[in-house]
GROMACS .gro file of C-alpha atoms in nm:
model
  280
    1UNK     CA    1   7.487  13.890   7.533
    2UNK     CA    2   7.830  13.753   7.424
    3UNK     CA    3   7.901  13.414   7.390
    4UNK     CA    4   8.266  13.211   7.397
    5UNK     CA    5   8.239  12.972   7.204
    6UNK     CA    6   8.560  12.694   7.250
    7UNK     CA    7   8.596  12.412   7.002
    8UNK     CA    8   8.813  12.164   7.101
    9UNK     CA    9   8.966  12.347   7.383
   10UNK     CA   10   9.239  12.478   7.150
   11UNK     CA   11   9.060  12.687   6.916
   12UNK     CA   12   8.887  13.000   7.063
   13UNK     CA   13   8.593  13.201   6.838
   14UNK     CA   14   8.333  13.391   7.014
   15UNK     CA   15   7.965  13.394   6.809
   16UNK     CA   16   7.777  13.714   6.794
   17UNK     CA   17   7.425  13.724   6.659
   18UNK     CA   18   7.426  13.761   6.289
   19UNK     CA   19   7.783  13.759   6.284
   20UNK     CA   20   7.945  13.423   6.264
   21UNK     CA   21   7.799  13.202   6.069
   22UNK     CA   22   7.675  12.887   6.183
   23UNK     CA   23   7.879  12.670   5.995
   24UNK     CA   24   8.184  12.748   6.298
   25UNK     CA   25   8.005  12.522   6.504
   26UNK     CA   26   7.835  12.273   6.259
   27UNK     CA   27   8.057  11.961   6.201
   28UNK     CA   28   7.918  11.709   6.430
   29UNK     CA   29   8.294  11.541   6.434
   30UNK     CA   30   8.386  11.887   6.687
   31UNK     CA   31   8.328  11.870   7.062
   32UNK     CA   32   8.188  12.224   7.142
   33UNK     CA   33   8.118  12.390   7.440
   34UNK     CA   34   7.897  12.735   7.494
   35UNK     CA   35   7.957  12.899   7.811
   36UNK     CA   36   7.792  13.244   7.878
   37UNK     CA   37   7.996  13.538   7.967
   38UNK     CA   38   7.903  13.883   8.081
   39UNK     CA   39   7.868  14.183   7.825
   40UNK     CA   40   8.145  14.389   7.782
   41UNK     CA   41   8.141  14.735   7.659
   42UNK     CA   42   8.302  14.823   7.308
   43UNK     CA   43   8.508  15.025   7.497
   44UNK     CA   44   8.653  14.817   7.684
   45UNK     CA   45   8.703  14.580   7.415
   46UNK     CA   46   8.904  14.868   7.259
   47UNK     CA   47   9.127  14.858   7.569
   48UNK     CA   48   9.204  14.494   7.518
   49UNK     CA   49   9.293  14.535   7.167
   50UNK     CA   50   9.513  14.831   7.239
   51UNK     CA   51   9.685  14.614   7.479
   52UNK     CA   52   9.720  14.321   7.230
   53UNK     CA   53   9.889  14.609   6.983
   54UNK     CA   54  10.118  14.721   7.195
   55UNK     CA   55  10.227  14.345   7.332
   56UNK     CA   56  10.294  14.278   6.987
   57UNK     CA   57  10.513  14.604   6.892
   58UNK     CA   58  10.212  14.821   6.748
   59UNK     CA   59  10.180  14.525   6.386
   60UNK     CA   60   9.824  14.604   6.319
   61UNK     CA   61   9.827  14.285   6.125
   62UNK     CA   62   9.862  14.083   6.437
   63UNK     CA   63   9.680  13.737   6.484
   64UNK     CA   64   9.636  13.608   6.798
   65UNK     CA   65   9.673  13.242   6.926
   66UNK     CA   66   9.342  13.146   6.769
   67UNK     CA   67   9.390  13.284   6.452
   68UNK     CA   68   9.205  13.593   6.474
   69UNK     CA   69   9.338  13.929   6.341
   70UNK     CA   70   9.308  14.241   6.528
   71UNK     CA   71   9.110  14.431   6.315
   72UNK     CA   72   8.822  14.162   6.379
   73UNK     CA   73   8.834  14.152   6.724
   74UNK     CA   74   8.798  14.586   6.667
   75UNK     CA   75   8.488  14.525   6.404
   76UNK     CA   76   8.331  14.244   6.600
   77UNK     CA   77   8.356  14.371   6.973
   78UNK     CA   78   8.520  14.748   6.966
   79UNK     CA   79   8.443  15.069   6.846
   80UNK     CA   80   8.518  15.231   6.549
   81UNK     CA   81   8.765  15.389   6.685
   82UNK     CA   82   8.995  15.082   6.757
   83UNK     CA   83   8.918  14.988   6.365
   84UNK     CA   84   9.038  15.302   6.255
   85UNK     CA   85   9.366  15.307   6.441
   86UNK     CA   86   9.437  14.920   6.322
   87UNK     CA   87   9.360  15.056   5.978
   88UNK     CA   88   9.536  15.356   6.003
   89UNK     CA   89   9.858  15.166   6.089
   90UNK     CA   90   9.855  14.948   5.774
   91UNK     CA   91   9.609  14.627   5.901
   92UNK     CA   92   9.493  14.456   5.614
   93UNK     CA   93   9.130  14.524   5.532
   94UNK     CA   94   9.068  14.218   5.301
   95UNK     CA   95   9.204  13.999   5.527
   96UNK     CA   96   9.007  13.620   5.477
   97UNK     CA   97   8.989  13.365   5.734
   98UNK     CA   98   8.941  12.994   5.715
   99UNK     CA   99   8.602  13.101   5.693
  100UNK     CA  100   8.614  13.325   5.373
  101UNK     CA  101   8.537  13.620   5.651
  102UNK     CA  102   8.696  13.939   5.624
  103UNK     CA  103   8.616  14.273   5.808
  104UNK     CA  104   8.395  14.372   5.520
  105UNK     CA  105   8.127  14.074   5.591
  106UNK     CA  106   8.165  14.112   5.951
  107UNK     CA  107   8.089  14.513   5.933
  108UNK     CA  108   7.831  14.383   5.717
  109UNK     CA  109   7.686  14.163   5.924
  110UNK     CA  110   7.698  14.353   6.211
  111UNK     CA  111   7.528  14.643   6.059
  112UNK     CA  112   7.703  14.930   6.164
  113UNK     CA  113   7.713  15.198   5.921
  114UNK     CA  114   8.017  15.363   6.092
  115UNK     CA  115   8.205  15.057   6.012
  116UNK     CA  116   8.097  14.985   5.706
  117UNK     CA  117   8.169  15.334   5.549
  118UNK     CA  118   8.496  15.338   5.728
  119UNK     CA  119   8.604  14.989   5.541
  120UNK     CA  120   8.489  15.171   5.290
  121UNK     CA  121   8.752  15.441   5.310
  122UNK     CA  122   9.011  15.180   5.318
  123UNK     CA  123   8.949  15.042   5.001
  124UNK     CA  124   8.790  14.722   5.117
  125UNK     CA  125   8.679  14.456   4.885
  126UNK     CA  126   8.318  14.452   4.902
  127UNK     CA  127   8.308  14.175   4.637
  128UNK     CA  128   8.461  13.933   4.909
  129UNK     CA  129   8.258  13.614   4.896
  130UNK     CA  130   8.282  13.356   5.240
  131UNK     CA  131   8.364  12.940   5.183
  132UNK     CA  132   7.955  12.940   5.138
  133UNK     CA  133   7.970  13.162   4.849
  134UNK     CA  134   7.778  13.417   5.034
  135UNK     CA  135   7.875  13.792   4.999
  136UNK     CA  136   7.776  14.112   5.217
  137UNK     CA  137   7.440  14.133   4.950
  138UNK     CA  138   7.364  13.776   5.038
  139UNK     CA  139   7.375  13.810   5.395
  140UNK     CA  140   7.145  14.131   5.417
  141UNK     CA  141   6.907  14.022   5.190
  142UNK     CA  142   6.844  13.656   5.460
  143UNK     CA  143   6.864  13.944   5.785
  144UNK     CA  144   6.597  14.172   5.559
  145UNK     CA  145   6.756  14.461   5.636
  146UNK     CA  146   6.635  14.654   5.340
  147UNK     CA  147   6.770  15.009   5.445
  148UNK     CA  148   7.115  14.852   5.439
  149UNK     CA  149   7.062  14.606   5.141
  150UNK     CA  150   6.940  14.960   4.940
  151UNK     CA  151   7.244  15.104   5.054
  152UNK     CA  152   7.456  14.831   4.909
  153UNK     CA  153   7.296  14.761   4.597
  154UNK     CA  154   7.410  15.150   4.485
  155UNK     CA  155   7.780  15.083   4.650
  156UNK     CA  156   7.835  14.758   4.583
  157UNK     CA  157   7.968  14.620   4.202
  158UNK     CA  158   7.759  14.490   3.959
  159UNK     CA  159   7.879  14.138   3.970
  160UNK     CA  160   7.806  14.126   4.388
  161UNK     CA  161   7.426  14.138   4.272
  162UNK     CA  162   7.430  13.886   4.060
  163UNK     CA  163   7.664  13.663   4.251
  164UNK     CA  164   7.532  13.329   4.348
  165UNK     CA  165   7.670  13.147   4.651
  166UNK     CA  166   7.767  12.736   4.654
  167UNK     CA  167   7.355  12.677   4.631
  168UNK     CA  168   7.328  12.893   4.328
  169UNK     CA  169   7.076  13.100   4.517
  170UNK     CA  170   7.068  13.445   4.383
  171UNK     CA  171   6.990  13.790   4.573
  172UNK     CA  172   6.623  13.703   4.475
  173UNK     CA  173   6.617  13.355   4.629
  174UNK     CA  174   6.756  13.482   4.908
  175UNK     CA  175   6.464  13.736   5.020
  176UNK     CA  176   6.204  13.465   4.931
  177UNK     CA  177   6.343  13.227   5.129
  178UNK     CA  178   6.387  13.433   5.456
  179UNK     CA  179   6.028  13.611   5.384
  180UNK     CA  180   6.175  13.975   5.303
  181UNK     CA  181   5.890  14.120   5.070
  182UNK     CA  182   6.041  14.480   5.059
  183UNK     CA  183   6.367  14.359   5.022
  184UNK     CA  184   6.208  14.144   4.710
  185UNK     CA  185   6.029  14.453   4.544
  186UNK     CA  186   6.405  14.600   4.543
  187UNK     CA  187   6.590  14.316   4.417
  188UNK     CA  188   6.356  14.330   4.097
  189UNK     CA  189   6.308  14.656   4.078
  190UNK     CA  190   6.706  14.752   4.155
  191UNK     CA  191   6.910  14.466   4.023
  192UNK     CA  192   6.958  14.280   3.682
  193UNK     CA  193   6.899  13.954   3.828
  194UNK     CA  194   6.659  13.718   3.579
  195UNK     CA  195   6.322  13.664   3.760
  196UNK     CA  196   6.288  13.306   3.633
  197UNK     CA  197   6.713  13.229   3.771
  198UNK     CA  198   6.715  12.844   3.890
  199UNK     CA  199   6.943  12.763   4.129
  200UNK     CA  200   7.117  12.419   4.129
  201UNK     CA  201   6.789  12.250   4.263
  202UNK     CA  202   6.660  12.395   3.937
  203UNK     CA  203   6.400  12.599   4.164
  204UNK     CA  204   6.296  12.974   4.064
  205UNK     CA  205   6.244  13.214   4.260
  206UNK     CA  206   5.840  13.184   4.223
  207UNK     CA  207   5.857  12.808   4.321
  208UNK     CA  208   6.131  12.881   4.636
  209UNK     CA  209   5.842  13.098   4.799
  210UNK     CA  210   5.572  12.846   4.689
  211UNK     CA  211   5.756  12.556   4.876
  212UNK     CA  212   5.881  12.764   5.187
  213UNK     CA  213   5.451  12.910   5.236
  214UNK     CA  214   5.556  13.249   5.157
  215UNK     CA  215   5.225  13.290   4.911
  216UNK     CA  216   5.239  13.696   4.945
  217UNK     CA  217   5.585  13.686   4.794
  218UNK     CA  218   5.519  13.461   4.539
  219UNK     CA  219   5.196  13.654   4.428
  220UNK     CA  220   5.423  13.961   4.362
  221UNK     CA  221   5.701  13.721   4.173
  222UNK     CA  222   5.418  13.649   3.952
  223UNK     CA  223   5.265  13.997   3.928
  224UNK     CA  224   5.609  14.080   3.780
  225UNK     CA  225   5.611  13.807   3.525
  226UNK     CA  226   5.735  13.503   3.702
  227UNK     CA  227   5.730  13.174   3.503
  228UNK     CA  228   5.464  13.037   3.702
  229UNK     CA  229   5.498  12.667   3.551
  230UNK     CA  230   5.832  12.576   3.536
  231UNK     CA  231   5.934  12.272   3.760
  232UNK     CA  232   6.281  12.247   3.975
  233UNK     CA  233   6.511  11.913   3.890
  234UNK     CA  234   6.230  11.683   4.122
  235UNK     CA  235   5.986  11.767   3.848
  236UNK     CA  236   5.787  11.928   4.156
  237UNK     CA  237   5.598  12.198   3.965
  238UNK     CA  238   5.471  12.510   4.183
  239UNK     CA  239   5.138  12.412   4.190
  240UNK     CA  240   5.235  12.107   4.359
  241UNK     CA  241   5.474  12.284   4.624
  242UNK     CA  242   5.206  12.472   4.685
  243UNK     CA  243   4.934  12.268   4.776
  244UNK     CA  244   5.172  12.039   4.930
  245UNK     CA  245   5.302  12.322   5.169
  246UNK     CA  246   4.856  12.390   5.239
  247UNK     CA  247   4.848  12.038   5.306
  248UNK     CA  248   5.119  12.004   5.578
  249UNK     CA  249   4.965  12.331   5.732
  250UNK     CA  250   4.615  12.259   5.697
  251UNK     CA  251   4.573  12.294   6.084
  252UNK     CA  252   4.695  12.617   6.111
  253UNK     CA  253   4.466  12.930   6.034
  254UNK     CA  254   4.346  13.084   5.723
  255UNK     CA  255   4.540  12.765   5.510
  256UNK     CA  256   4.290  12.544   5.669
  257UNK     CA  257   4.036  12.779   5.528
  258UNK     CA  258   4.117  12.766   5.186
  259UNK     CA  259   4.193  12.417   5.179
  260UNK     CA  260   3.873  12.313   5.044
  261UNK     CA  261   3.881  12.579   4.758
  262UNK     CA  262   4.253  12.474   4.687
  263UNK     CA  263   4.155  12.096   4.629
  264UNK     CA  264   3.970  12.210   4.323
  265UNK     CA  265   4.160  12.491   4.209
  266UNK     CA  266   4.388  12.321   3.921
  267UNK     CA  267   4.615  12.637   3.828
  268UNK     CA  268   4.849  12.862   4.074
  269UNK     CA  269   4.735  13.209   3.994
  270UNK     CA  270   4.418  13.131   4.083
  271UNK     CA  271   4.469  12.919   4.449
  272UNK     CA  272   4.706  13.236   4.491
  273UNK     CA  273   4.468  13.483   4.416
  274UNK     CA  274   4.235  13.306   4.654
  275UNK     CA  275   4.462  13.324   4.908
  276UNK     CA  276   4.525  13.685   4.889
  277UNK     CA  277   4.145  13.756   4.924
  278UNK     CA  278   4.162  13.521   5.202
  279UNK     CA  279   4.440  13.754   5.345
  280UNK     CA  280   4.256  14.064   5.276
   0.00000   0.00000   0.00000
């Protein structure tokens, strides 16, 4: 399902899953309004976008009364096709928005390999970070689309990997976080980025996954050689995110279980190799 979204009533966007990020609609200072419209086939997007190149005597580089080029509306709602003729004609494939978006994030985003290799082709800058400091990497490693995040890690520069975004979250942060394990086995097996990186809360990797639950994850960080004892900026050390996140959850399954055990466990590798057993 597509969805308009109209901020203000003078400044048009429309919000596809995964696509545009959140932060569109966020200020609480901007009056929005959602209204459901029916799905429209890529093709006929493509005929709307045609019509819009034409109207404005075939620039590919057109922007339309919201502010949105052409070649996004073809990448966001068309088919390759339309992206190819736009790009073909001369439209500018790093173009950024107020965002920091540009067709590579939204191909990106949007996972669609045809798109993405085409951008390719045009020598698109895949280095392209968004006002959030998050690149293409950044945003496949929180969707945990590991096929795709593979596929980037061998296209994409060096420096993309071991970008950070405004957080100072790295790749590996990232995959924590959002609960990716595969896509965590290939950031430290398929990038240079340090296992023990803090980002500006001062938290590793290891103690992200402690305080977000994710104790499977942060068994393998540690498995790999994880600092298991160093502390983010709070002085909260993993042990304590840990049983702090059993505490809060100690109503809900196999937690509950362990909670006993963990109340007299007084190091992390062990209350985590409890917990795997538990899992086992």
């Amino acid at each position: 399902m597509d969805w308009q979204v109209t901020i203000d009533d003078d400044l048009f966007y429309y919000q596809l899953p995964g696509v545009i990020d959140d932060e569109v609609v966020a200020p609480e200072s901007i009056k929005v309004k959602i209204v459901e419209i029916p799905e429209t086939p890529p093709e006929k997007w493509d005929e709307w976008i045609y019509s819009l190149f034409r109207k404005s005597n075939n620039n590919p580089n057109f922007i339309d009364t919201h502010g949105v080029p052409l070649l996004f509306h073809a990448i966001n709602l068309g088919t390759t096709a339309s992206a190819r003729i736009l790009l073909e004609a001369g439209a500018n494939a790093n173009f950024v928005s107020w965002q920091g978006t540009s067709p590579w994030l939204l191909a990106v985003k949007s996972g669609d390999m045809q798109k993405i290799r085409l951008l390719e082709q045009f020598n698109a800058d895949i280095s392209i970070q968004d006002n959030c400091g998050n690149n293409a990497l950044h945003f496949i490693a929180m969707q945990g689309k590991s096929r795709l995040f593979h596929y980037l890690l061998h296209h994409d520069p060096v420096k993309s990997a071991l970008a950070v975004n405004r957080w100072g979250d790295s790749l590996l942060h990232l995959t924590v976080a959002w609960n990716h394990l595969l896509s965590t086995r290939i950031c430290l097996t398929h990038t240079d980025i340090p296992i023990n990186a803090r980002n500006r809360a001062g938290e590793t990797a290891f103690l992200k996954a402690l305080k977000c639950g994710h104790f499977q994850i942060a068994r393998v960080l540690m498995l790999a050689g994880a600092d298991i004892d160093l502390p983010d900026n709070s002085g909260i050390t993993p042990m304590k995110a840990a049983c702090a996140f059993i505490m809060k959850r100690n109503d809900e399954g196999h937690l509950a279980e362990i909670l006993p055990g963990a109340e007299s466990i007084s190091d992390i590798r062990t209350l985590l190799d409890c917990i795997a057993k538990q899992d086992a």
